């Protein structure tokens, strides 16, 4: 099925289509044109994205919403649940532990680690903060496949190595530093300043800015 | 200059190239092939992205790193500073107020608002948390062009309208809810669960998951 190389941004667009579809009734059909318009992408882009994953839809009739949701969820792996660990219980970790959007897509925070003795033993979201030293044993025991690094940048590389040794297969890294993982581990870096650059690009084009 | 429609994802890739270039010496040149490899995109993609913005580089020699940095910073609008307001001083707002990556790219948090009386008057990062009621006056006075919504989803739409009235031209929304702004205002929604879906897609492809 996945023979062709799928661009990473096609995956992001699938997530967007999935968010739009969540607000649409299961019983109806939707044309590629309508879904494309709602998502802010072009009709041809949407059809190309979907054909990466085989045949969808009925020519001339569009897509059955229920079936399209099911297929996209299956491709994105959100038709199952994932046990997630949070590494770093600072402000960002605390915000993510309480972030409603994760549970909704099947991402369950099952462990939180920190090395601050005052935090260990406290409850965050639904779990008890554990000592970072517990990470290797605890991550294995809880069958953690996905970890989110919200620790300071100085610690990020060491934590990534620990996580990999503990059997974690995918890491979301919020620390603003480049980290390295074995090629079998999937790494996504979140750089929040990039989101702001998307805004400043538009404002700069319009000739704005607080100094030049 | 900006006659053709630039895909939003080309802007994201420019941010990525900019991050890579930050680690490369100003005095040298770099080929499109080398920069493409370092960024994880294809050579042809990189060259297409750059030609959206006019002629760059010397045929056969590549790009002068210093000049390429300058041009990309100018396109992204990070060759100047931006006064940014944070709306919502909860965990996420607090994390962002202390996020090192913002200041580095010229985004200066100049105001933080919250409606929790116990938070108002406290210091977060370098600024004093102000009452949400101060927002219209304070945002105008500080010439805020970009705002980041880190408030609960119930409040997001009302805050977006307040910000727009106060002259804010671009909004980064972390609240997991769809909000509407006038077409002259640029809105970017950050959905952190989408980043996790990028990971679960790869794991699902490999047949993993904590239940099926």
CSV table of C-alpha atoms in Angstrom, one decimal:
chain,number,residue,atom,x,y,z
A,1,UNK,CA,0.0,0.0,0.0
A,2,UNK,CA,2.6,2.6,1.1
A,3,UNK,CA,4.9,2.1,-1.9
A,4,UNK,CA,5.3,5.7,-2.9
A,5,UNK,CA,7.1,8.2,-0.7
A,6,UNK,CA,4.5,10.2,1.2
A,7,UNK,CA,5.5,13.8,1.8
A,8,UNK,CA,5.5,14.7,5.6
A,9,UNK,CA,3.2,17.6,4.8
A,10,UNK,CA,0.6,15.3,3.3
A,11,UNK,CA,0.3,13.7,6.8
A,12,UNK,CA,-0.2,17.2,8.3
A,13,UNK,CA,-2.9,17.9,5.7
A,14,UNK,CA,-4.6,14.5,6.5
A,15,UNK,CA,-4.8,15.7,10.2
A,16,UNK,CA,-6.4,18.9,9.0
A,17,UNK,CA,-9.0,17.0,6.8
A,18,UNK,CA,-9.7,14.8,9.9
A,19,UNK,CA,-10.4,17.9,12.1
A,20,UNK,CA,-12.8,19.3,9.5
A,21,UNK,CA,-14.6,16.0,9.1
A,22,UNK,CA,-15.0,15.7,12.8
A,23,UNK,CA,-17.6,18.5,12.6
A,24,UNK,CA,-19.5,16.9,9.7
A,25,UNK,CA,-22.4,14.4,10.0
A,26,UNK,CA,-21.4,10.7,9.4
A,27,UNK,CA,-24.5,10.0,7.3
A,28,UNK,CA,-23.8,12.3,4.4
A,29,UNK,CA,-21.3,12.4,1.5
A,30,UNK,CA,-18.9,15.2,0.8
A,31,UNK,CA,-17.3,16.3,-2.4
A,32,UNK,CA,-13.5,16.8,-2.7
A,33,UNK,CA,-14.3,20.4,-3.7
A,34,UNK,CA,-16.3,21.1,-0.5
A,35,UNK,CA,-13.7,19.4,1.8
A,36,UNK,CA,-10.9,21.2,0.1
A,37,UNK,CA,-12.6,24.6,0.5
A,38,UNK,CA,-13.3,24.0,4.2
A,39,UNK,CA,-9.6,23.0,4.8
A,40,UNK,CA,-8.1,25.8,2.8
A,41,UNK,CA,-6.3,23.6,0.4
A,42,UNK,CA,-6.9,23.1,-3.3
A,43,UNK,CA,-9.2,20.4,-4.7
A,44,UNK,CA,-6.3,18.8,-6.7
A,45,UNK,CA,-4.1,18.8,-3.6
A,46,UNK,CA,-6.7,17.0,-1.5
A,47,UNK,CA,-7.3,14.4,-4.2
A,48,UNK,CA,-3.6,13.8,-4.6
A,49,UNK,CA,-3.2,13.5,-0.8
A,50,UNK,CA,-5.9,10.9,-0.6
A,51,UNK,CA,-4.7,8.8,-3.6
A,52,UNK,CA,-1.4,8.3,-1.9
A,53,UNK,CA,-3.3,5.9,0.3
A,54,UNK,CA,-5.3,4.0,-2.4
A,55,UNK,CA,-8.8,4.5,-3.8
A,56,UNK,CA,-11.3,6.6,-1.9
A,57,UNK,CA,-14.7,7.9,-2.8
A,58,UNK,CA,-17.3,7.3,-5.6
A,59,UNK,CA,-16.7,9.1,-8.8
A,60,UNK,CA,-19.3,11.9,-9.2
A,61,UNK,CA,-20.7,11.3,-5.7
A,62,UNK,CA,-17.8,12.3,-3.5
A,63,UNK,CA,-16.8,10.6,-0.3
A,64,UNK,CA,-19.0,8.9,2.3
A,65,UNK,CA,-18.1,10.9,5.4
A,66,UNK,CA,-18.2,8.0,7.8
A,67,UNK,CA,-15.9,5.8,5.6
A,68,UNK,CA,-13.5,8.7,4.9
A,69,UNK,CA,-13.2,9.4,8.6
A,70,UNK,CA,-12.5,5.7,9.3
A,71,UNK,CA,-9.8,5.5,6.5
A,72,UNK,CA,-8.0,8.7,7.6
A,73,UNK,CA,-8.1,7.7,11.2
A,74,UNK,CA,-6.6,4.4,10.3
A,75,UNK,CA,-3.8,6.0,8.2
A,76,UNK,CA,-3.0,8.4,10.9
A,77,UNK,CA,-3.0,5.6,13.5
A,78,UNK,CA,-5.6,7.3,15.6
A,79,UNK,CA,-8.0,4.4,15.3
A,80,UNK,CA,-6.2,2.9,18.4
A,81,UNK,CA,-4.8,4.3,21.6
A,82,UNK,CA,-1.2,5.2,22.3
A,83,UNK,CA,0.6,5.3,25.7
A,84,UNK,CA,2.6,8.5,25.9
A,85,UNK,CA,5.2,9.6,28.4
A,86,UNK,CA,5.9,13.2,29.2
A,87,UNK,CA,9.5,14.0,30.1
A,88,UNK,CA,9.8,17.2,32.0
A,89,UNK,CA,7.0,18.5,34.3
A,90,UNK,CA,7.7,22.2,34.0
A,91,UNK,CA,5.2,24.7,32.6
A,92,UNK,CA,5.1,23.2,29.2
A,93,UNK,CA,4.9,19.6,30.4
A,94,UNK,CA,2.1,20.7,32.8
A,95,UNK,CA,0.2,22.4,30.0
A,96,UNK,CA,0.5,19.3,27.8
A,97,UNK,CA,-0.5,16.9,30.5
A,98,UNK,CA,-3.8,18.8,30.8
A,99,UNK,CA,-4.2,19.5,27.0
A,100,UNK,CA,-7.7,18.1,26.0
A,101,UNK,CA,-6.7,17.6,22.4
A,102,UNK,CA,-4.4,14.6,23.1
A,103,UNK,CA,-6.9,12.3,24.8
A,104,UNK,CA,-9.4,13.1,22.1
A,105,UNK,CA,-7.2,11.6,19.4
A,106,UNK,CA,-6.2,8.5,21.4
A,107,UNK,CA,-3.0,9.8,23.0
A,108,UNK,CA,-3.0,8.8,26.7
A,109,UNK,CA,-0.5,10.3,29.0
A,110,UNK,CA,0.5,7.3,31.0
A,111,UNK,CA,3.7,8.6,32.7
A,112,UNK,CA,5.4,11.9,33.6
A,113,UNK,CA,9.0,12.1,34.6
A,114,UNK,CA,11.0,14.9,36.2
A,115,UNK,CA,14.2,15.1,38.2
A,116,UNK,CA,13.1,17.8,40.6
A,117,UNK,CA,12.6,16.1,44.0
A,118,UNK,CA,9.8,18.5,45.0
A,119,UNK,CA,7.7,17.5,42.0
A,120,UNK,CA,8.2,13.8,42.2
A,121,UNK,CA,5.1,12.2,43.8
A,122,UNK,CA,2.8,15.0,42.8
A,123,UNK,CA,-0.2,14.4,40.5
A,124,UNK,CA,-0.3,15.9,37.0
A,125,UNK,CA,-3.4,15.3,34.9
A,126,UNK,CA,-4.1,11.7,35.9
A,127,UNK,CA,-0.7,10.4,36.7
A,128,UNK,CA,1.9,10.7,39.4
A,129,UNK,CA,5.2,12.4,38.5
A,130,UNK,CA,8.0,9.9,38.7
A,131,UNK,CA,11.7,10.3,39.2
A,132,UNK,CA,13.6,10.5,35.9
A,133,UNK,CA,15.7,7.5,37.2
A,134,UNK,CA,12.5,5.4,37.0
A,135,UNK,CA,12.2,6.2,33.3
A,136,UNK,CA,13.9,3.1,31.7
A,137,UNK,CA,11.9,0.6,33.9
A,138,UNK,CA,8.7,2.5,34.0
A,139,UNK,CA,8.5,3.2,30.2
A,140,UNK,CA,9.0,-0.4,29.4
A,141,UNK,CA,6.5,-1.6,32.0
A,142,UNK,CA,3.8,0.8,30.7
A,143,UNK,CA,4.6,-0.1,27.1
A,144,UNK,CA,5.3,3.5,26.1
A,145,UNK,CA,5.8,3.9,22.4
A,146,UNK,CA,5.6,7.7,22.1
A,147,UNK,CA,7.4,10.2,24.4
A,148,UNK,CA,7.3,14.0,24.5
A,149,UNK,CA,10.4,15.9,25.6
A,150,UNK,CA,9.5,19.1,27.5
A,151,UNK,CA,12.7,19.2,29.5
A,152,UNK,CA,15.4,21.9,29.3
A,153,UNK,CA,17.5,21.8,26.2
A,154,UNK,CA,20.7,20.8,28.1
A,155,UNK,CA,19.0,17.5,29.1
A,156,UNK,CA,17.2,16.7,25.8
A,157,UNK,CA,19.9,14.6,24.1
A,158,UNK,CA,20.5,12.4,27.1
A,159,UNK,CA,16.8,11.9,27.6
A,160,UNK,CA,16.3,11.0,24.0
A,161,UNK,CA,19.0,8.3,24.3
A,162,UNK,CA,17.4,7.0,27.6
A,163,UNK,CA,13.9,6.9,25.9
A,164,UNK,CA,15.3,5.0,22.9
A,165,UNK,CA,16.9,2.4,25.1
A,166,UNK,CA,13.6,2.0,26.9
A,167,UNK,CA,11.9,1.0,23.7
A,168,UNK,CA,10.3,4.3,22.7
A,169,UNK,CA,9.7,4.4,19.0
A,170,UNK,CA,8.7,8.0,18.4
A,171,UNK,CA,9.7,11.3,20.1
A,172,UNK,CA,8.2,14.7,19.9
A,173,UNK,CA,10.8,17.2,21.0
A,174,UNK,CA,9.9,20.7,22.3
A,175,UNK,CA,13.4,21.5,23.5
A,176,UNK,CA,14.9,24.1,21.1
A,177,UNK,CA,18.0,22.1,20.3
A,178,UNK,CA,18.9,19.5,17.7
A,179,UNK,CA,18.9,16.0,19.0
A,180,UNK,CA,19.9,12.7,17.4
A,181,UNK,CA,18.2,9.4,17.6
A,182,UNK,CA,18.7,6.0,15.8
A,183,UNK,CA,17.1,5.9,12.4
A,184,UNK,CA,14.5,3.4,13.5
A,185,UNK,CA,13.1,6.0,15.9
A,186,UNK,CA,10.9,8.7,14.5
A,187,UNK,CA,11.7,12.2,15.7
A,188,UNK,CA,9.6,15.3,15.2
A,189,UNK,CA,10.9,18.7,16.5
A,190,UNK,CA,8.4,21.3,17.5
A,191,UNK,CA,9.7,24.8,17.1
A,192,UNK,CA,7.1,27.2,18.3
A,193,UNK,CA,9.0,30.3,16.9
A,194,UNK,CA,8.4,28.9,13.4
A,195,UNK,CA,4.6,29.3,14.0
A,196,UNK,CA,5.3,33.0,14.8
A,197,UNK,CA,7.5,33.3,11.6
A,198,UNK,CA,4.4,32.2,9.6
A,199,UNK,CA,2.7,35.3,11.0
A,200,UNK,CA,5.7,37.7,10.7
A,201,UNK,CA,6.1,36.7,7.0
A,202,UNK,CA,2.6,38.0,6.3
A,203,UNK,CA,3.1,41.2,8.3
A,204,UNK,CA,6.5,41.9,6.8
A,205,UNK,CA,4.9,41.5,3.3
A,206,UNK,CA,2.5,44.2,4.3
A,207,UNK,CA,5.4,46.4,5.4
A,208,UNK,CA,4.8,46.2,9.2
A,209,UNK,CA,7.1,45.6,12.2
A,210,UNK,CA,8.1,47.4,15.4
A,211,UNK,CA,11.4,48.5,14.1
A,212,UNK,CA,13.2,48.2,10.7
B,1,UNK,CA,8.1,40.6,-5.9
B,2,UNK,CA,5.4,38.4,-4.3
B,3,UNK,CA,3.2,38.0,-7.4
B,4,UNK,CA,2.8,34.2,-7.3
B,5,UNK,CA,0.8,32.5,-4.6
B,6,UNK,CA,3.3,31.2,-2.1
B,7,UNK,CA,2.2,27.9,-0.4
B,8,UNK,CA,2.1,28.2,3.4
B,9,UNK,CA,4.3,25.2,3.7
B,10,UNK,CA,7.0,27.0,1.7
B,11,UNK,CA,7.1,29.5,4.6
B,12,UNK,CA,7.6,26.7,7.1
B,13,UNK,CA,10.4,25.3,5.0
B,14,UNK,CA,12.1,28.7,4.8
B,15,UNK,CA,12.0,28.7,8.7
B,16,UNK,CA,13.7,25.3,8.6
B,17,UNK,CA,16.4,26.5,6.1
B,18,UNK,CA,16.9,29.5,8.4
B,19,UNK,CA,17.5,27.2,11.4
B,20,UNK,CA,20.0,25.1,9.5
B,21,UNK,CA,21.8,28.2,8.2
B,22,UNK,CA,22.1,29.6,11.8
B,23,UNK,CA,24.6,26.8,12.5
B,24,UNK,CA,26.7,27.6,9.4
B,25,UNK,CA,29.6,30.0,9.1
B,26,UNK,CA,28.7,33.4,7.4
B,27,UNK,CA,31.9,33.4,5.4
B,28,UNK,CA,31.4,30.3,3.2
B,29,UNK,CA,29.1,29.3,0.4
B,30,UNK,CA,26.6,26.4,0.4
B,31,UNK,CA,25.2,24.5,-2.5
B,32,UNK,CA,21.4,23.9,-2.7
B,33,UNK,CA,22.2,20.2,-2.6
B,34,UNK,CA,24.0,20.5,0.8
B,35,UNK,CA,21.4,22.7,2.4
B,36,UNK,CA,18.6,20.5,1.0
B,37,UNK,CA,20.2,17.4,2.6
B,38,UNK,CA,20.7,19.1,5.9
B,39,UNK,CA,17.1,20.2,6.0
B,40,UNK,CA,15.6,16.9,4.9
B,41,UNK,CA,14.0,18.3,1.8
B,42,UNK,CA,14.8,17.6,-1.8
B,43,UNK,CA,17.2,19.8,-3.8
B,44,UNK,CA,14.5,20.7,-6.3
B,45,UNK,CA,12.0,21.6,-3.5
B,46,UNK,CA,14.6,23.9,-2.0
B,47,UNK,CA,15.4,25.6,-5.3
B,48,UNK,CA,11.6,26.0,-6.0
B,49,UNK,CA,11.0,27.5,-2.5
B,50,UNK,CA,13.8,30.1,-3.0
B,51,UNK,CA,12.8,31.1,-6.5
B,52,UNK,CA,9.4,32.1,-5.2
B,53,UNK,CA,11.2,35.1,-3.8
B,54,UNK,CA,13.4,36.1,-6.8
B,55,UNK,CA,16.9,35.2,-7.8
B,56,UNK,CA,19.3,33.8,-5.2
B,57,UNK,CA,22.8,32.3,-5.5
B,58,UNK,CA,25.4,32.1,-8.1
B,59,UNK,CA,25.1,29.3,-10.7
B,60,UNK,CA,27.6,26.6,-10.1
B,61,UNK,CA,28.8,28.2,-6.9
B,62,UNK,CA,25.8,28.0,-4.6
B,63,UNK,CA,24.7,30.5,-2.1
B,64,UNK,CA,26.7,32.9,0.0
B,65,UNK,CA,25.6,31.9,3.5
B,66,UNK,CA,25.6,35.5,4.9
B,67,UNK,CA,23.5,36.8,2.0
B,68,UNK,CA,21.1,33.8,2.0
B,69,UNK,CA,20.5,34.3,5.8
B,70,UNK,CA,19.9,38.0,5.3
B,71,UNK,CA,17.4,37.3,2.4
B,72,UNK,CA,15.5,34.6,4.3
B,73,UNK,CA,15.3,36.7,7.5
B,74,UNK,CA,14.0,39.6,5.4
B,75,UNK,CA,11.3,37.4,3.8
B,76,UNK,CA,10.3,35.9,7.1
B,77,UNK,CA,10.2,39.3,8.7
B,78,UNK,CA,12.7,38.3,11.4
B,79,UNK,CA,15.1,41.1,10.3
B,80,UNK,CA,13.2,43.4,12.7
B,81,UNK,CA,11.5,43.0,16.1
B,82,UNK,CA,7.9,42.3,16.8
B,83,UNK,CA,6.0,43.3,20.0
B,84,UNK,CA,3.9,40.3,21.0
B,85,UNK,CA,1.1,39.9,23.6
B,86,UNK,CA,0.3,36.7,25.4
B,87,UNK,CA,-3.3,36.3,26.3
B,88,UNK,CA,-3.8,33.7,29.1
B,89,UNK,CA,-1.1,33.3,31.8
B,90,UNK,CA,-1.8,29.6,32.6
B,91,UNK,CA,0.7,26.8,32.2
B,92,UNK,CA,1.0,27.2,28.4
B,93,UNK,CA,1.2,31.0,28.6
B,94,UNK,CA,3.9,30.7,31.3
B,95,UNK,CA,5.9,28.3,29.3
B,96,UNK,CA,5.8,30.5,26.2
B,97,UNK,CA,6.7,33.6,28.2
B,98,UNK,CA,9.9,31.9,29.1
B,99,UNK,CA,10.5,30.2,25.8
B,100,UNK,CA,14.0,31.2,24.6
B,101,UNK,CA,13.3,30.6,21.0
B,102,UNK,CA,11.0,33.6,20.6
B,103,UNK,CA,13.3,36.4,21.7
B,104,UNK,CA,16.0,34.8,19.5
B,105,UNK,CA,14.0,35.4,16.3
B,106,UNK,CA,12.9,39.0,17.3
B,107,UNK,CA,9.6,38.2,19.0
B,108,UNK,CA,9.5,40.2,22.2
B,109,UNK,CA,6.7,39.5,24.7
B,110,UNK,CA,5.7,43.0,25.7
B,111,UNK,CA,2.4,42.2,27.5
B,112,UNK,CA,0.7,39.3,29.2
B,113,UNK,CA,-3.0,39.4,30.1
B,114,UNK,CA,-5.2,37.2,32.4
B,115,UNK,CA,-8.5,37.6,34.1
B,116,UNK,CA,-7.5,35.7,37.3
B,117,UNK,CA,-7.2,38.4,40.0
B,118,UNK,CA,-4.5,36.4,41.8
B,119,UNK,CA,-2.2,36.4,38.8
B,120,UNK,CA,-2.6,40.1,37.9
B,121,UNK,CA,0.4,42.1,39.0
B,122,UNK,CA,2.7,39.2,39.1
B,123,UNK,CA,5.8,39.0,36.9
B,124,UNK,CA,6.0,36.5,34.0
B,125,UNK,CA,9.2,36.6,32.0
B,126,UNK,CA,10.0,40.3,31.9
B,127,UNK,CA,6.5,41.7,32.1
B,128,UNK,CA,3.8,42.2,34.6
B,129,UNK,CA,0.6,40.3,34.1
B,130,UNK,CA,-2.3,42.8,33.4
B,131,UNK,CA,-6.0,42.5,33.8
B,132,UNK,CA,-7.7,41.3,30.6
B,133,UNK,CA,-9.8,44.5,30.8
B,134,UNK,CA,-6.6,46.5,30.1
B,135,UNK,CA,-6.1,44.7,26.8
B,136,UNK,CA,-7.6,47.1,24.3
B,137,UNK,CA,-5.8,50.1,25.8
B,138,UNK,CA,-2.6,48.4,26.6
B,139,UNK,CA,-2.2,46.5,23.3
B,140,UNK,CA,-2.6,49.8,21.4
B,141,UNK,CA,-0.2,51.7,23.6
B,142,UNK,CA,2.5,49.0,23.2
B,143,UNK,CA,1.9,48.8,19.5
B,144,UNK,CA,1.3,45.1,19.6
B,145,UNK,CA,1.0,43.5,16.2
B,146,UNK,CA,1.0,39.8,17.1
B,147,UNK,CA,-0.9,38.1,19.8
B,148,UNK,CA,-0.8,34.5,21.1
B,149,UNK,CA,-4.0,33.1,22.6
B,150,UNK,CA,-3.2,30.6,25.4
B,151,UNK,CA,-6.5,31.1,27.1
B,152,UNK,CA,-9.2,28.4,27.6
B,153,UNK,CA,-11.2,27.5,24.5
B,154,UNK,CA,-14.4,29.1,25.9
B,155,UNK,CA,-12.8,32.5,25.9
B,156,UNK,CA,-10.8,32.3,22.6
B,157,UNK,CA,-13.3,33.8,20.2
B,158,UNK,CA,-14.1,36.8,22.4
B,159,UNK,CA,-10.4,37.4,22.9
B,160,UNK,CA,-9.7,37.2,19.2
B,161,UNK,CA,-12.4,39.9,18.6
B,162,UNK,CA,-10.9,42.1,21.3
B,163,UNK,CA,-7.4,41.7,19.9
B,164,UNK,CA,-8.6,42.6,16.4
B,165,UNK,CA,-10.3,45.7,17.7
B,166,UNK,CA,-7.1,46.7,19.5
B,167,UNK,CA,-5.2,46.7,16.2
B,168,UNK,CA,-3.6,43.3,16.4
B,169,UNK,CA,-2.8,42.1,12.8
B,170,UNK,CA,-1.8,38.4,13.4
B,171,UNK,CA,-3.0,35.8,15.9
B,172,UNK,CA,-1.4,32.5,16.9
B,173,UNK,CA,-4.2,30.4,18.5
B,174,UNK,CA,-3.4,27.5,20.9
B,175,UNK,CA,-7.0,27.0,22.1
B,176,UNK,CA,-8.3,23.8,20.5
B,177,UNK,CA,-11.3,25.5,19.0
B,178,UNK,CA,-12.1,27.2,15.6
B,179,UNK,CA,-12.1,31.0,15.8
B,180,UNK,CA,-13.0,33.6,13.2
B,181,UNK,CA,-11.2,36.8,12.5
B,182,UNK,CA,-11.7,39.5,9.8
B,183,UNK,CA,-9.9,38.6,6.5
B,184,UNK,CA,-7.3,41.4,7.0
B,185,UNK,CA,-6.1,39.6,10.2
B,186,UNK,CA,-3.8,36.6,9.8
B,187,UNK,CA,-4.7,33.6,11.9
B,188,UNK,CA,-2.6,30.5,12.6
B,189,UNK,CA,-4.0,27.7,14.7
B,190,UNK,CA,-1.5,25.4,16.5
B,191,UNK,CA,-2.9,22.0,17.1
B,192,UNK,CA,-0.4,20.1,19.2
B,193,UNK,CA,-2.2,16.8,18.7
B,194,UNK,CA,-1.4,17.0,15.0
B,195,UNK,CA,2.3,16.8,15.8
B,196,UNK,CA,1.6,13.5,17.6
B,197,UNK,CA,-0.4,12.3,14.6
B,198,UNK,CA,2.7,12.7,12.6
B,199,UNK,CA,4.3,10.2,14.9
B,200,UNK,CA,1.4,7.8,15.2
B,201,UNK,CA,1.2,7.7,11.4
B,202,UNK,CA,4.7,6.3,11.2
B,203,UNK,CA,4.1,3.8,14.1
B,204,UNK,CA,0.8,2.6,12.6
B,205,UNK,CA,2.5,2.0,9.3
B,206,UNK,CA,4.9,-0.3,11.2
B,207,UNK,CA,2.0,-2.1,12.8
B,208,UNK,CA,2.3,-0.8,16.3
B,209,UNK,CA,-0.2,0.7,18.9
B,210,UNK,CA,-1.3,-0.1,22.4
B,211,UNK,CA,-4.6,-1.6,21.3
B,212,UNK,CA,-6.2,-2.2,17.9
